[in-house]
Coordinates of C-alpha atoms in Angstrom, one line a residue:
Chain A
M1 CA 16.1 17.9 -9.5
E2 CA 12.4 18.5 -9.2
T3 CA 10.2 17.7 -6.3
V4 CA 7.1 15.9 -7.5
S5 CA 5.6 15.4 -4.1
E6 CA 6.4 15.4 -0.4
N7 CA 4.0 13.8 2.2
R8 CA 4.4 13.6 5.9
C9 CA 4.6 9.9 6.8
F10 CA 5.4 8.2 10.1
G11 CA 7.0 11.4 11.4
G12 CA 9.2 11.8 8.4
V13 CA 8.8 12.7 4.7
Q14 CA 7.9 10.4 1.8
G15 CA 9.2 12.4 -1.2
V16 CA 9.1 11.7 -5.0
Y17 CA 11.7 13.4 -7.1
R18 CA 12.5 13.7 -10.8
H19 CA 15.9 14.4 -12.4
K20 CA 17.7 14.2 -15.7
S21 CA 19.7 11.0 -15.7
E22 CA 23.1 10.9 -17.4
A23 CA 23.1 7.1 -17.2
T24 CA 19.8 6.6 -19.0
G25 CA 19.6 9.8 -21.0
T26 CA 16.0 10.3 -19.7
D27 CA 14.1 11.9 -16.9
M28 CA 14.0 9.4 -14.0
T29 CA 11.7 9.4 -11.0
F30 CA 12.4 7.9 -7.6
G31 CA 10.8 7.8 -4.1
L32 CA 12.7 8.6 -1.0
F33 CA 11.6 8.2 2.6
L34 CA 13.5 10.2 5.2
P35 CA 12.8 9.5 8.8
E36 CA 12.4 12.3 11.3
E37 CA 16.1 11.7 12.5
A38 CA 17.3 13.0 9.1
E39 CA 16.4 16.6 10.2
D40 CA 19.3 16.4 12.6
A41 CA 22.0 14.3 11.0
P42 CA 22.6 12.0 8.0
V43 CA 20.9 8.6 8.4
P44 CA 21.6 5.1 7.1
V45 CA 19.8 4.1 3.9
L46 CA 18.1 0.9 2.7
W47 CA 17.6 0.6 -1.1
Y48 CA 14.5 -1.2 -2.3
L49 CA 14.6 -2.4 -5.9
S50 CA 11.2 -3.3 -7.4
G51 CA 10.0 -6.1 -9.7
L52 CA 8.7 -6.4 -13.2
T53 CA 6.0 -3.9 -14.2
C54 CA 6.7 -1.7 -11.2
T55 CA 7.6 1.9 -11.1
H56 CA 9.1 3.8 -8.2
E57 CA 5.6 3.9 -6.7
N58 CA 4.5 0.3 -6.0
A59 CA 6.6 -0.5 -3.0
M60 CA 6.4 3.1 -1.8
T61 CA 2.6 2.7 -1.4
K62 CA 2.1 -1.0 -0.9
A63 CA 5.1 -2.5 1.0
G64 CA 4.5 -0.9 4.3
A65 CA 8.2 -0.2 4.8
Q66 CA 8.0 3.3 6.1
A67 CA 6.5 2.2 9.4
W68 CA 9.6 0.1 10.2
A69 CA 12.1 2.4 8.6
A70 CA 10.8 5.3 10.8
E71 CA 11.1 3.1 13.9
A72 CA 14.7 2.2 12.9
G73 CA 15.6 5.7 11.9
I74 CA 16.7 4.8 8.4
A75 CA 15.9 6.2 4.9
L76 CA 14.4 4.2 2.0
V77 CA 15.1 4.7 -1.7
F78 CA 12.7 3.4 -4.3
P79 CA 14.2 3.7 -7.8
D80 CA 12.2 3.1 -11.0
T81 CA 12.7 -0.2 -12.8
S82 CA 13.6 1.1 -16.2
P83 CA 13.9 4.3 -18.3
R84 CA 10.6 5.9 -19.4
G85 CA 9.5 8.2 -22.2
E86 CA 8.4 8.2 -25.8
D87 CA 11.9 7.9 -27.1
V88 CA 12.6 4.8 -25.0
A89 CA 12.4 1.4 -26.7
D90 CA 9.7 -1.0 -25.5
D91 CA 8.2 -4.4 -26.1
D92 CA 4.7 -5.7 -25.9
A93 CA 5.7 -8.3 -23.3
Y94 CA 5.4 -7.2 -19.7
D95 CA 8.8 -8.6 -19.0
L96 CA 10.9 -6.8 -21.5
G97 CA 11.6 -3.1 -22.0
K98 CA 9.8 -0.5 -19.9
G99 CA 9.2 -1.8 -16.3
A100 CA 11.7 -4.6 -16.9
G101 CA 15.2 -3.1 -16.9
F102 CA 16.6 -6.1 -15.0
Y103 CA 19.4 -3.9 -13.5
V104 CA 21.8 -4.3 -16.3
N105 CA 23.5 -2.0 -18.8
A106 CA 22.2 -3.0 -22.2
T107 CA 24.7 -3.2 -25.0
E108 CA 22.4 -4.3 -27.8
L109 CA 20.0 -2.3 -30.0
P110 CA 17.3 -1.0 -29.5
W111 CA 18.0 -1.1 -25.8
A112 CA 21.5 0.2 -25.5
P113 CA 20.8 4.0 -25.7
H114 CA 18.7 4.2 -22.5
F115 CA 18.6 0.9 -20.6
K116 CA 21.6 1.5 -18.3
M117 CA 19.9 0.6 -15.1
W118 CA 23.0 -0.9 -13.5
D119 CA 24.9 2.4 -13.8
Y120 CA 21.8 4.3 -12.7
V121 CA 21.2 2.3 -9.5
A122 CA 24.8 1.4 -8.7
E123 CA 26.4 4.8 -9.3
E124 CA 24.3 7.8 -10.4
L125 CA 21.4 7.6 -8.0
P126 CA 23.5 6.8 -4.9
A127 CA 25.7 9.9 -5.7
L128 CA 22.5 12.0 -6.2
V129 CA 20.8 11.0 -3.0
T130 CA 23.8 11.1 -0.8
S131 CA 24.8 14.6 -2.0
N132 CA 21.3 16.1 -1.9
F133 CA 19.7 14.5 1.2
A134 CA 20.8 13.7 4.8
I135 CA 21.9 10.2 4.0
N136 CA 25.1 8.6 5.3
E137 CA 26.8 7.0 2.3
D138 CA 28.9 4.8 4.6
R139 CA 25.8 3.0 5.9
Q140 CA 23.9 1.5 3.0
S141 CA 22.0 -1.8 2.6
I142 CA 19.9 -3.2 -0.2
T143 CA 16.8 -5.3 -0.7
G144 CA 14.3 -5.9 -3.5
H145 CA 11.4 -8.0 -4.8
S146 CA 11.5 -10.6 -7.6
M147 CA 13.4 -8.9 -10.5
G148 CA 14.4 -6.4 -7.8
G149 CA 15.6 -9.2 -5.6
H150 CA 17.8 -10.3 -8.4
G151 CA 19.1 -6.7 -8.6
A152 CA 19.7 -6.4 -4.9
L153 CA 21.6 -9.7 -4.8
T154 CA 23.8 -9.0 -7.9
L155 CA 24.6 -5.5 -6.8
A156 CA 25.6 -6.6 -3.3
M157 CA 27.7 -9.5 -4.6
S158 CA 29.4 -7.3 -7.2
L159 CA 30.0 -4.1 -5.2
Q160 CA 31.5 -5.8 -2.1
G161 CA 32.2 -3.2 0.5
R162 CA 29.3 -1.0 -0.6
Y163 CA 26.5 -2.5 1.5
R164 CA 26.3 -3.8 5.0
S165 CA 23.6 -6.3 4.5
V166 CA 21.4 -7.6 1.6
S167 CA 18.0 -9.2 1.6
A168 CA 15.4 -10.2 -1.0
F169 CA 11.8 -11.1 -1.3
S170 CA 11.2 -13.9 -3.8
P171 CA 14.3 -13.0 -5.9
I172 CA 15.1 -14.4 -9.3
C173 CA 18.2 -16.3 -8.1
N174 CA 19.5 -17.9 -11.3
P175 CA 18.3 -15.8 -14.3
T176 CA 20.7 -17.3 -16.8
A177 CA 18.8 -20.5 -16.4
S178 CA 15.3 -19.0 -16.1
D179 CA 12.7 -17.7 -18.5
W180 CA 12.9 -14.7 -16.3
G181 CA 16.4 -13.8 -17.4
R182 CA 17.4 -15.7 -20.6
K183 CA 15.1 -13.7 -22.8
Q184 CA 16.0 -10.4 -21.2
F185 CA 19.8 -11.0 -21.1
A186 CA 19.8 -12.1 -24.8
S187 CA 17.9 -8.9 -25.7
Y188 CA 19.9 -6.5 -23.5
L189 CA 23.4 -8.1 -23.4
G190 CA 23.4 -10.2 -26.6
E191 CA 23.7 -13.9 -27.3
D192 CA 27.1 -14.5 -25.7
E193 CA 26.1 -16.1 -22.4
A194 CA 29.5 -15.4 -20.9
K195 CA 28.4 -11.8 -20.6
W196 CA 25.4 -12.8 -18.6
A197 CA 27.3 -14.3 -15.6
A198 CA 28.0 -11.0 -14.0
H199 CA 24.2 -10.6 -13.5
D200 CA 23.3 -14.0 -12.0
A201 CA 23.2 -14.2 -8.2
L202 CA 23.7 -17.9 -8.1
L203 CA 26.9 -17.8 -10.3
L204 CA 28.2 -14.8 -8.3
M205 CA 27.6 -16.6 -5.0
A206 CA 29.3 -19.8 -6.3
E207 CA 32.3 -17.8 -7.6
K208 CA 32.8 -15.1 -4.9
G209 CA 30.7 -16.0 -1.9
L210 CA 29.3 -13.0 0.1
D211 CA 30.8 -11.3 3.1
I212 CA 27.7 -9.5 4.4
P213 CA 24.6 -11.0 6.0
L214 CA 22.0 -12.3 3.6
L215 CA 18.2 -12.8 4.2
V216 CA 15.9 -14.3 1.6
D217 CA 12.2 -15.0 2.0
T218 CA 10.1 -16.8 -0.7
G219 CA 6.6 -18.1 -0.4
T220 CA 5.9 -21.8 -0.6
N221 CA 2.9 -20.9 -2.8
D222 CA 4.8 -18.5 -5.1
Q223 CA 3.1 -18.8 -8.4
F224 CA 6.4 -18.1 -10.1
G225 CA 8.5 -20.4 -7.9
D226 CA 9.9 -22.4 -10.8
L227 CA 11.3 -19.2 -12.3
L228 CA 13.0 -18.1 -9.1
M229 CA 15.2 -21.2 -8.4
T230 CA 15.6 -20.4 -4.8
E231 CA 16.9 -24.0 -4.2
K232 CA 20.0 -23.3 -6.2
L233 CA 20.9 -20.2 -4.3
A234 CA 20.3 -22.0 -1.0
E235 CA 22.7 -24.8 -2.1
A236 CA 25.3 -22.3 -3.2
A237 CA 25.1 -20.2 -0.1
V238 CA 25.5 -23.2 2.2
K239 CA 28.4 -24.5 0.1
K240 CA 30.1 -21.1 0.4
R241 CA 29.4 -21.0 4.2
A242 CA 27.8 -17.5 3.6
E243 CA 26.1 -15.9 6.6
A244 CA 22.7 -16.5 5.1
A245 CA 19.1 -17.3 6.0
I246 CA 17.1 -18.6 3.0
R247 CA 13.5 -19.0 4.3
L248 CA 10.4 -20.6 2.7
Q249 CA 7.3 -19.0 4.1
K250 CA 4.3 -21.3 4.2
G251 CA 1.3 -20.4 2.1
Y252 CA 2.6 -17.1 0.8
D253 CA 2.6 -16.1 -2.8
H254 CA 4.5 -13.6 -5.0
S255 CA 2.4 -10.5 -4.1
Y256 CA 2.9 -7.4 -2.0
F257 CA 0.7 -9.1 0.7
F258 CA 3.7 -11.4 1.1
V259 CA 6.3 -8.6 0.9
S260 CA 4.5 -6.4 3.5
T261 CA 4.1 -9.3 5.9
F262 CA 7.8 -9.8 6.2
M263 CA 8.9 -6.2 5.7
E264 CA 9.2 -5.7 9.5
E265 CA 11.8 -8.5 9.8
H266 CA 13.7 -7.4 6.7
V267 CA 14.0 -3.8 7.9
A268 CA 15.0 -5.0 11.4
F269 CA 17.6 -7.3 9.8
H270 CA 19.1 -4.3 7.9
A271 CA 18.8 -1.9 10.8
K272 CA 21.0 -4.2 12.9
A273 CA 23.8 -4.1 10.2
L274 CA 23.3 -0.4 9.4
W275 CA 23.6 0.7 13.0
A276 CA 26.4 -1.7 14.0
Chain B
M1 CA -20.4 -15.4 -4.1
E2 CA -17.3 -15.6 -6.2
T3 CA -13.7 -15.6 -4.9
V4 CA -11.7 -13.1 -7.0
S5 CA -8.4 -13.7 -5.1
E6 CA -7.0 -14.9 -1.8
N7 CA -3.5 -14.1 -0.7
R8 CA -1.7 -15.2 2.5
C9 CA -1.1 -12.0 4.5
F10 CA 0.3 -11.6 8.0
G11 CA -0.6 -15.1 8.9
G12 CA -4.2 -14.7 7.7
V13 CA -5.9 -14.4 4.4
Q14 CA -6.6 -11.2 2.3
G15 CA -9.5 -12.1 0.1
V16 CA -11.4 -10.3 -2.6
Y17 CA -15.0 -11.5 -3.3
R18 CA -17.7 -10.6 -5.7
H19 CA -21.4 -11.1 -5.3
K20 CA -24.8 -10.0 -6.7
S21 CA -26.1 -7.2 -4.6
E22 CA -29.8 -6.9 -4.0
A23 CA -29.3 -3.4 -2.6
T24 CA -27.5 -2.0 -5.6
G25 CA -28.8 -4.4 -8.3
T26 CA -25.2 -4.8 -9.5
D27 CA -22.3 -7.1 -8.9
M28 CA -20.3 -5.7 -5.9
T29 CA -16.7 -6.5 -5.0
F30 CA -15.2 -6.2 -1.5
G31 CA -12.0 -7.0 0.3
L32 CA -11.9 -9.1 3.5
F33 CA -8.9 -9.8 5.7
L34 CA -9.3 -12.7 8.1
P35 CA -6.6 -13.1 10.7
E36 CA -5.2 -16.6 11.5
E37 CA -7.5 -16.8 14.6
A38 CA -10.5 -17.0 12.3
E39 CA -9.5 -20.6 11.5
D40 CA -10.6 -21.6 15.0
A41 CA -13.5 -19.3 15.9
P42 CA -15.4 -16.2 14.8
V43 CA -13.4 -13.0 15.2
P44 CA -14.4 -9.3 15.8
V45 CA -14.5 -7.1 12.7
L46 CA -13.5 -3.6 11.8
W47 CA -15.2 -2.0 8.8
Y48 CA -13.1 0.4 6.7
L49 CA -15.1 2.7 4.4
S50 CA -13.0 4.4 1.7
G51 CA -13.0 7.9 0.2
L52 CA -13.8 9.5 -3.1
T53 CA -12.5 7.7 -6.2
C54 CA -11.6 4.6 -4.3
T55 CA -12.6 1.0 -4.9
H56 CA -12.4 -1.8 -2.4
E57 CA -8.8 -2.0 -3.3
N58 CA -7.1 1.2 -2.2
A59 CA -7.1 0.8 1.6
M60 CA -6.6 -3.0 1.2
T61 CA -3.2 -2.3 -0.5
K62 CA -2.1 1.0 0.9
A63 CA -3.4 1.5 4.5
G64 CA -1.2 -1.1 6.1
A65 CA -4.1 -2.2 8.3
Q66 CA -3.5 -5.9 8.0
A67 CA -0.4 -5.8 10.1
W68 CA -2.2 -4.4 13.1
A69 CA -5.4 -6.4 12.6
A70 CA -3.4 -9.6 12.5
E71 CA -1.7 -8.6 15.8
A72 CA -5.1 -7.8 17.3
G73 CA -6.9 -10.9 15.9
I74 CA -9.6 -8.9 14.1
A75 CA -11.0 -9.0 10.6
L76 CA -11.2 -6.1 8.2
V77 CA -13.9 -5.5 5.6
F78 CA -13.2 -3.1 2.7
P79 CA -16.4 -2.4 0.8
D80 CA -16.5 -0.5 -2.6
T81 CA -17.6 3.1 -2.6
S82 CA -20.4 2.8 -5.2
P83 CA -22.1 0.5 -7.6
R84 CA -20.1 -0.3 -10.8
G85 CA -21.0 -1.4 -14.3
E86 CA -22.1 -0.1 -17.7
D87 CA -25.7 0.2 -16.6
V88 CA -24.8 2.4 -13.6
A89 CA -25.2 6.2 -13.9
D90 CA -22.1 8.3 -13.7
D91 CA -20.8 11.9 -13.9
D92 CA -17.7 13.4 -15.3
A93 CA -16.8 14.8 -11.9
Y94 CA -14.6 12.7 -9.6
D95 CA -16.9 13.4 -6.7
L96 CA -20.3 12.3 -8.1
G97 CA -21.4 8.9 -9.3
K98 CA -19.1 6.0 -9.5
G99 CA -16.5 6.0 -6.7
A100 CA -18.6 8.6 -4.9
G101 CA -21.6 6.9 -3.4
F102 CA -21.5 8.9 -0.2
Y103 CA -23.1 6.0 1.8
V104 CA -26.6 7.1 1.1
N105 CA -29.7 5.6 -0.6
A106 CA -30.3 7.7 -3.6
T107 CA -33.9 8.6 -4.3
E108 CA -33.4 10.8 -7.3
L109 CA -32.9 9.9 -11.0
P110 CA -30.6 8.9 -12.6
W111 CA -29.1 7.6 -9.3
A112 CA -31.9 5.9 -7.5
P113 CA -31.8 2.5 -9.3
H114 CA -28.4 1.5 -8.1
F115 CA -26.9 4.0 -5.6
K116 CA -28.1 2.3 -2.4
M117 CA -24.8 2.3 -0.6
W118 CA -26.4 2.9 2.8
D119 CA -28.4 -0.3 2.6
Y120 CA -25.5 -2.1 1.1
V121 CA -23.0 -1.2 3.8
A122 CA -25.4 -1.1 6.8
E123 CA -27.4 -4.2 6.0
E124 CA -26.6 -6.4 3.0
L125 CA -22.9 -6.7 3.3
P126 CA -22.8 -7.3 7.1
A127 CA -25.4 -10.1 6.7
L128 CA -23.3 -11.6 3.9
V129 CA -19.9 -11.5 5.6
T130 CA -21.2 -12.7 9.0
S131 CA -23.0 -15.6 7.5
N132 CA -20.2 -16.7 5.1
F133 CA -17.1 -16.1 7.2
A134 CA -15.9 -16.6 10.7
I135 CA -16.9 -13.2 11.9
N136 CA -18.6 -12.4 15.2
E137 CA -21.5 -10.1 14.4
D138 CA -21.7 -9.0 18.0
R139 CA -18.3 -7.5 17.9
Q140 CA -18.2 -4.8 15.1
S141 CA -16.5 -1.5 14.9
I142 CA -16.1 1.0 12.0
T143 CA -13.7 3.4 10.6
G144 CA -13.1 5.2 7.3
H145 CA -11.2 7.9 5.4
S146 CA -12.6 11.2 4.1
M147 CA -16.0 10.4 2.4
G148 CA -15.6 7.0 4.2
G149 CA -15.0 8.8 7.5
H150 CA -18.3 10.5 6.9
G151 CA -19.8 7.1 6.2
A152 CA -18.3 5.6 9.4
L153 CA -19.5 8.4 11.6
T154 CA -23.0 8.6 10.2
L155 CA -23.5 4.8 10.3
A156 CA -22.2 4.7 13.9
M157 CA -24.5 7.5 15.0
S158 CA -27.5 6.1 13.2
L159 CA -27.1 2.5 14.1
Q160 CA -26.6 2.9 17.8
G161 CA -25.9 -0.5 19.4
R162 CA -24.4 -1.9 16.2
Y163 CA -20.7 -0.8 16.7
R164 CA -18.5 -0.9 19.7
S165 CA -16.3 2.0 18.6
V166 CA -15.9 4.4 15.7
S167 CA -13.0 6.3 14.2
A168 CA -12.2 8.3 11.1
F169 CA -9.3 9.7 9.2
S170 CA -9.9 13.2 7.9
P171 CA -13.7 12.7 7.7
I172 CA -16.1 15.0 6.1
C173 CA -17.8 16.1 9.3
N174 CA -20.5 18.5 8.1
P175 CA -21.4 17.6 4.4
T176 CA -24.6 19.6 4.4
A177 CA -22.5 22.7 4.7
S178 CA -19.6 21.6 2.5
D179 CA -18.9 21.4 -1.2
W180 CA -18.1 17.8 -0.4
G181 CA -21.7 17.0 0.4
R182 CA -24.2 19.7 -0.8
K183 CA -23.8 18.8 -4.5
Q184 CA -23.9 15.1 -3.8
F185 CA -26.9 15.2 -1.5
A186 CA -28.8 17.5 -3.9
S187 CA -28.1 14.9 -6.7
Y188 CA -28.8 11.8 -4.7
L189 CA -31.5 12.9 -2.2
G190 CA -33.0 15.9 -3.9
E191 CA -33.3 19.6 -3.1
D192 CA -35.2 19.2 0.2
E193 CA -32.4 19.7 2.7
A194 CA -34.4 18.3 5.5
K195 CA -33.7 14.9 4.0
W196 CA -29.9 15.5 4.2
A197 CA -29.7 15.8 7.9
A198 CA -29.7 12.0 8.5
H199 CA -26.4 11.9 6.7
D200 CA -24.5 14.6 8.5
A201 CA -22.2 13.6 11.3
L202 CA -22.2 17.0 12.9
L203 CA -26.0 17.3 12.9
L204 CA -26.3 13.7 14.2
M205 CA -23.9 14.4 17.0
A206 CA -25.7 17.6 18.0
E207 CA -29.0 15.8 18.0
K208 CA -28.2 12.4 19.5
G209 CA -24.7 12.4 20.8
L210 CA -22.8 9.1 20.7
D211 CA -22.5 6.4 23.3
I212 CA -19.4 4.6 22.0
P213 CA -15.8 5.8 21.9
L214 CA -14.8 8.1 19.0
L215 CA -11.4 8.8 17.6
V216 CA -10.8 11.3 14.7
D217 CA -7.4 12.1 13.2
T218 CA -7.0 14.9 10.6
G219 CA -3.8 16.5 9.3
T220 CA -2.9 20.1 10.0
N221 CA -1.8 20.3 6.3
D222 CA -4.8 18.6 4.9
Q223 CA -5.3 20.2 1.5
F224 CA -9.1 19.6 1.8
G225 CA -9.3 20.9 5.4
D226 CA -11.8 23.5 4.7
L227 CA -14.2 20.9 3.2
L228 CA -13.9 18.7 6.3
M229 CA -15.1 21.1 9.0
T230 CA -13.4 19.1 11.7
E231 CA -13.8 22.1 14.1
K232 CA -17.5 21.8 14.1
L233 CA -17.5 18.2 15.0
A234 CA -15.0 18.9 17.8
E235 CA -17.3 21.6 19.1
A236 CA -20.4 19.4 19.0
A237 CA -18.6 16.4 20.5
V238 CA -17.4 18.4 23.5
K239 CA -20.8 20.0 24.0
K240 CA -22.4 16.6 24.0
R241 CA -19.7 15.2 26.4
A242 CA -19.1 12.4 24.0
E243 CA -16.2 10.1 24.8
A244 CA -14.2 11.5 21.9
A245 CA -10.6 12.3 20.9
I246 CA -10.5 14.7 18.0
R247 CA -6.8 15.1 17.1
L248 CA -5.0 17.3 14.6
Q249 CA -1.7 15.7 13.4
K250 CA 1.0 18.2 12.6
G251 CA 2.2 18.3 9.1
Y252 CA 0.1 15.5 7.7
D253 CA -2.1 15.8 4.6
H254 CA -5.1 13.9 3.2
S255 CA -3.1 11.0 1.7
Y256 CA -2.7 7.4 2.5
F257 CA 0.7 8.2 3.9
F258 CA -1.2 10.0 6.6
V259 CA -3.7 7.2 7.0
S260 CA -1.1 4.5 7.2
T261 CA 0.9 6.5 9.8
F262 CA -2.0 6.4 12.3
M263 CA -3.5 3.1 11.4
E264 CA -1.8 1.3 14.2
E265 CA -3.4 3.6 16.8
H266 CA -6.8 3.3 15.2
V267 CA -6.7 -0.5 15.1
A268 CA -5.5 -0.6 18.7
F269 CA -8.3 1.8 19.7
H270 CA -10.9 -0.5 18.1
A271 CA -9.3 -3.7 19.3
K272 CA -9.7 -2.5 22.9
A273 CA -13.4 -2.0 22.4
L274 CA -13.9 -5.1 20.3
W275 CA -12.2 -7.4 22.8
A276 CA -13.8 -5.8 25.9

């Protein structure tokens, strides 16, 4: 593993690291914030999964999460959103291929060789960061934005027992019914829609419920609101009596100005569960 | 004036606006954060001047200042660092021409026609924002980073009475003696070094002192530390008995990870003066 950069940040270290990934068969880059407390003992960790077009860098520089993570004494991991490199398949559209991995393991060509983002984020990267850094693997929570909110929700619902809490900013809640989802799942997973269900937060909620606290924030002025289908997740969460807060925030849109505004509350929400 | 974008942010609005500038003879773009309080009455304003290579956007998205400005009920202005456009002279170096206006009025060719950043930031933009937005022109303070720290210091020392407080993150303190300064002043102002002195914070401090509170933070690991000459400003400020805090922050470098870490304290420092 190679250190790309390390910067002092809120008393801790904001690092960027690159490693050869077995899951994707490419070099992968991720950001990791370690609070000062990690100098003494392993700390809890909050995963942040990013949205379409993002790399490891967007949230690391724009979400303002380090201020609150430092205060709470927890680490932050910022994975990339897809494999990268000249050998990696891509598409001209912003929402397919590079920057748009959708946190699934692709089974279809040309995507299957490298687009294994589920395995990367669910298995390989957690093993890497918990074995190489002062991170307590028993205290993990997860959040994300948009496509990354979809990733956070589906990982938390599928890997029950892994995370202590889950939150999302403007997540894609029902991708099997959305233009942010149907095209990508058809491309990555094939036309058989039965295989898509494992990657749809609404369907997972309706089937399994959720036994950890859930917090979702979405702006009332989200320009992609119709693609997110927050109302369906709200309905399913209430039906399942999940410990959930699904909040609509007046006047906010889909941007990082929205994400950064509510980051303090999301980190505090996770810190409560992580330190319980 | 054209609205480029407006995003809800920490209860207020982060806007980006474009206008024809008389000072530079070009279109200029700036960011403006207005806290919720501006809906009811004019609010104090903190100017943030950016460093080399930056546009209006860098600090607006990476410095995390809106969180604290919203808490303090003050506006933030993020000007660009130079004129832009195809007609505007430029240089291959990152530290001359576009993105590197150095907050002076160029008198030399090819820079003189458009590089009037002093007039733009000291006169034109303040008139524009105070007449078009709910900003109290009697309550202004100023800060900046690196080249923008130089700008903030020289504006505050030259326009005594304008600002209530001044701060800087890793400012260029003595540009007439630095490779970040000599090349640019020779290009923009000509070879007569007597004309440079009005744009050197150290020389201004030694000559005039400063009658408003000053706060400077610079990292002990700043990779450009030798170019900044913080030690000379510290010496001059103490000699002049200026109300100043010149702080060296252990382990921090020149990046926005450093700036964002200490932004809360800088905004609080200014808020105290702005609301006094």
